[in-house]
């Protein structure tokens, strides 16, 4: 009998942890989506041109050994002219391999009038990828935790 109680207690904590972890990720996804919506509400629009691709191998730790499957990622460098007539250049914070954009390609740039250096390409990845990843992972994990909790309640 004592083994079952310990097992149920551990199962409850794991279920609660999954729901809490999923809810946290879901909240982060919603906050990131809110940031994108707020940015879109205040953003000025301009036409820009991809002037180069900055290839980088991103590594989170200098001590990590280079793996053979690590591929460099291309970050587009975009040039545009703000509404004040000032030419601006920025590197997108979203990179990919293969590259999403080609040198010379025209793109729509979104920027804030009060800080035109904080610009983004008007594209799905730069606006919605992170909110969808965090929100999706959170929804799946919280959903699984909730389903396990409901199934456990029905058994008892």
mmCIF file of C-alpha atoms in Angstrom:
data_model
loop_
_atom_site.group_PDB
_atom_site.id
_atom_site.type_symbol
_atom_site.label_atom_id
_atom_site.label_comp_id
_atom_site.label_asym_id
_atom_site.label_seq_id
_atom_site.Cartn_x
_atom_site.Cartn_y
_atom_site.Cartn_z
ATOM 1 C CA UNK A 1 0.000 0.000 0.000
ATOM 2 C CA UNK A 2 2.795 2.421 0.851
ATOM 3 C CA UNK A 3 4.391 1.952 -2.599
ATOM 4 C CA UNK A 4 1.156 2.984 -4.325
ATOM 5 C CA UNK A 5 0.878 6.163 -2.242
ATOM 6 C CA UNK A 6 4.449 7.126 -3.121
ATOM 7 C CA UNK A 7 3.767 6.341 -6.775
ATOM 8 C CA UNK A 8 0.603 8.433 -6.814
ATOM 9 C CA UNK A 9 2.343 11.335 -5.073
ATOM 10 C CA UNK A 10 5.199 11.292 -7.573
ATOM 11 C CA UNK A 11 2.734 11.033 -10.450
ATOM 12 C CA UNK A 12 0.818 14.039 -9.126
ATOM 13 C CA UNK A 13 3.996 16.113 -8.820
ATOM 14 C CA UNK A 14 5.127 15.155 -12.305
ATOM 15 C CA UNK A 15 1.682 15.975 -13.692
ATOM 16 C CA UNK A 16 1.616 19.297 -11.850
ATOM 17 C CA UNK A 17 5.144 20.047 -13.099
ATOM 18 C CA UNK A 18 4.141 19.314 -16.695
ATOM 19 C CA UNK A 19 1.091 21.556 -16.454
ATOM 20 C CA UNK A 20 3.103 24.361 -14.803
ATOM 21 C CA UNK A 21 5.971 24.050 -17.312
ATOM 22 C CA UNK A 22 3.514 24.031 -20.227
ATOM 23 C CA UNK A 23 1.609 26.986 -18.810
ATOM 24 C CA UNK A 24 4.859 28.935 -18.410
ATOM 25 C CA UNK A 25 5.831 28.282 -22.034
ATOM 26 C CA UNK A 26 2.311 29.196 -23.160
ATOM 27 C CA UNK A 27 2.497 32.498 -21.252
ATOM 28 C CA UNK A 28 5.913 33.266 -22.776
ATOM 29 C CA UNK A 29 4.462 32.538 -26.239
ATOM 30 C CA UNK A 30 1.518 34.852 -25.579
ATOM 31 C CA UNK A 31 3.815 37.621 -24.317
ATOM 32 C CA UNK A 32 6.008 37.301 -27.424
ATOM 33 C CA UNK A 33 2.888 37.404 -29.609
ATOM 34 C CA UNK A 34 1.771 40.544 -27.749
ATOM 35 C CA UNK A 35 5.169 42.140 -28.393
ATOM 36 C CA UNK A 36 4.806 41.389 -32.109
ATOM 37 C CA UNK A 37 1.266 42.791 -32.192
ATOM 38 C CA UNK A 38 2.367 45.958 -30.362
ATOM 39 C CA UNK A 39 5.295 46.323 -32.767
ATOM 40 C CA UNK A 40 2.962 45.940 -35.769
ATOM 41 C CA UNK A 41 0.530 48.519 -34.362
ATOM 42 C CA UNK A 42 3.230 51.208 -34.121
ATOM 43 C CA UNK A 43 5.406 50.202 -37.049
ATOM 44 C CA UNK A 44 6.186 52.339 -40.049
ATOM 45 C CA UNK A 45 6.620 50.545 -43.367
ATOM 46 C CA UNK A 46 9.348 51.008 -45.943
ATOM 47 C CA UNK A 47 10.743 49.102 -48.893
ATOM 48 C CA UNK A 48 14.166 47.615 -48.345
ATOM 49 C CA UNK A 49 16.715 45.580 -50.227
ATOM 50 C CA UNK A 50 18.753 42.643 -48.985
ATOM 51 C CA UNK A 51 22.320 43.898 -49.546
ATOM 52 C CA UNK A 52 24.183 40.884 -48.177
ATOM 53 C CA UNK A 53 23.860 37.664 -46.216
ATOM 54 C CA UNK A 54 25.875 37.396 -43.021
ATOM 55 C CA UNK A 55 26.814 33.748 -42.527
ATOM 56 C CA UNK A 56 27.442 32.745 -38.931
ATOM 57 C CA UNK A 57 27.865 29.550 -37.001
ATOM 58 C CA UNK A 58 26.012 30.191 -33.764
ATOM 59 C CA UNK A 59 27.317 28.384 -30.712
ATOM 60 C CA UNK A 60 25.895 29.035 -27.275
ATOM 61 C CA UNK A 61 29.079 27.940 -25.538
ATOM 62 C CA UNK A 62 32.697 28.472 -26.519
ATOM 63 C CA UNK A 63 33.639 25.224 -24.804
ATOM 64 C CA UNK A 64 31.269 23.170 -26.947
ATOM 65 C CA UNK A 65 33.082 21.034 -29.481
ATOM 66 C CA UNK A 66 32.256 21.798 -33.077
ATOM 67 C CA UNK A 67 29.956 19.139 -34.403
ATOM 68 C CA UNK A 68 30.175 18.040 -37.997
ATOM 69 C CA UNK A 69 26.453 18.622 -38.549
ATOM 70 C CA UNK A 70 26.590 22.312 -37.500
ATOM 71 C CA UNK A 71 25.864 24.420 -40.545
ATOM 72 C CA UNK A 72 26.290 28.176 -40.777
ATOM 73 C CA UNK A 73 23.122 30.259 -40.805
ATOM 74 C CA UNK A 74 22.470 33.189 -43.161
ATOM 75 C CA UNK A 75 21.177 36.429 -41.623
ATOM 76 C CA UNK A 76 19.962 38.958 -44.202
ATOM 77 C CA UNK A 77 21.438 42.450 -44.002
ATOM 78 C CA UNK A 78 18.807 44.907 -45.221
ATOM 79 C CA UNK A 79 19.133 48.506 -46.338
ATOM 80 C CA UNK A 80 16.128 50.836 -46.326
ATOM 81 C CA UNK A 81 15.304 54.526 -46.187
ATOM 82 C CA UNK A 82 13.213 55.758 -43.255
ATOM 83 C CA UNK A 83 10.360 58.255 -43.632
ATOM 84 C CA UNK A 84 12.799 61.033 -42.620
ATOM 85 C CA UNK A 85 14.924 60.174 -45.664
ATOM 86 C CA UNK A 86 17.791 58.684 -43.702
ATOM 87 C CA UNK A 87 19.314 55.506 -45.163
ATOM 88 C CA UNK A 88 19.464 52.710 -42.594
ATOM 89 C CA UNK A 89 20.984 49.242 -42.502
ATOM 90 C CA UNK A 90 20.166 46.399 -40.120
ATOM 91 C CA UNK A 91 20.868 42.699 -39.744
ATOM 92 C CA UNK A 92 17.796 40.574 -39.241
ATOM 93 C CA UNK A 93 17.688 38.651 -35.982
ATOM 94 C CA UNK A 94 16.202 35.666 -37.829
ATOM 95 C CA UNK A 95 18.541 33.503 -39.859
ATOM 96 C CA UNK A 96 18.128 30.253 -41.752
ATOM 97 C CA UNK A 97 19.906 27.663 -43.832
ATOM 98 C CA UNK A 98 19.068 27.580 -46.686
ATOM 99 C CA UNK A 99 18.681 31.368 -46.746
ATOM 100 C CA UNK A 100 15.132 32.741 -46.766
ATOM 101 C CA UNK A 101 16.192 35.761 -48.824
ATOM 102 C CA UNK A 102 18.584 36.394 -51.690
ATOM 103 C CA UNK A 103 20.935 39.347 -52.165
ATOM 104 C CA UNK A 104 19.102 42.011 -54.160
ATOM 105 C CA UNK A 105 15.654 40.824 -53.100
ATOM 106 C CA UNK A 106 13.142 43.542 -52.209
ATOM 107 C CA UNK A 107 11.480 43.175 -48.800
ATOM 108 C CA UNK A 108 9.040 45.177 -46.724
ATOM 109 C CA UNK A 109 10.679 46.585 -43.605
ATOM 110 C CA UNK A 110 8.826 47.407 -40.405
ATOM 111 C CA UNK A 111 10.402 49.890 -37.995
ATOM 112 C CA UNK A 112 9.416 52.269 -35.224
ATOM 113 C CA UNK A 113 9.654 55.959 -36.069
ATOM 114 C CA UNK A 114 11.202 56.728 -32.664
ATOM 115 C CA UNK A 115 13.896 54.033 -33.067
ATOM 116 C CA UNK A 116 14.412 53.201 -36.757
ATOM 117 C CA UNK A 117 17.441 51.016 -35.988
ATOM 118 C CA UNK A 118 15.114 48.451 -34.402
ATOM 119 C CA UNK A 119 13.714 47.145 -37.660
ATOM 120 C CA UNK A 120 12.353 43.794 -38.793
ATOM 121 C CA UNK A 121 11.559 42.234 -42.118
ATOM 122 C CA UNK A 122 7.806 41.899 -42.537
ATOM 123 C CA UNK A 123 7.827 38.113 -42.690
ATOM 124 C CA UNK A 124 6.368 35.174 -40.834
ATOM 125 C CA UNK A 125 9.622 34.013 -39.221
ATOM 126 C CA UNK A 126 10.716 37.401 -37.869
ATOM 127 C CA UNK A 127 7.294 38.203 -36.395
ATOM 128 C CA UNK A 128 5.617 34.937 -35.412
ATOM 129 C CA UNK A 129 8.117 32.053 -35.237
ATOM 130 C CA UNK A 130 9.128 32.426 -31.570
ATOM 131 C CA UNK A 131 5.574 33.002 -30.289
ATOM 132 C CA UNK A 132 4.405 29.914 -32.159
ATOM 133 C CA UNK A 133 7.269 27.740 -30.938
ATOM 134 C CA UNK A 134 6.852 28.718 -27.289
ATOM 135 C CA UNK A 135 3.057 28.724 -27.408
ATOM 136 C CA UNK A 136 2.904 25.424 -29.273
ATOM 137 C CA UNK A 137 5.297 23.631 -26.939
ATOM 138 C CA UNK A 138 3.448 25.050 -23.944
ATOM 139 C CA UNK A 139 0.072 24.021 -25.288
ATOM 140 C CA UNK A 140 1.212 20.463 -26.021
ATOM 141 C CA UNK A 141 2.954 19.915 -22.666
ATOM 142 C CA UNK A 142 0.154 21.513 -20.617
ATOM 143 C CA UNK A 143 -2.402 19.535 -22.623
ATOM 144 C CA UNK A 144 -0.611 16.251 -21.958
ATOM 145 C CA UNK A 145 -0.277 17.080 -18.254
ATOM 146 C CA UNK A 146 -3.960 17.989 -18.059
ATOM 147 C CA UNK A 147 -5.009 14.809 -19.889
ATOM 148 C CA UNK A 148 -2.906 12.675 -17.512
ATOM 149 C CA UNK A 149 -4.378 14.499 -14.492
ATOM 150 C CA UNK A 150 -7.937 13.998 -15.756
ATOM 151 C CA UNK A 151 -7.296 10.332 -16.510
ATOM 152 C CA UNK A 152 -5.881 9.866 -12.998
ATOM 153 C CA UNK A 153 -8.943 11.473 -11.450
ATOM 154 C CA UNK A 154 -11.285 9.192 -13.366
ATOM 155 C CA UNK A 155 -9.391 6.120 -12.102
ATOM 156 C CA UNK A 156 -9.723 7.113 -8.464
#
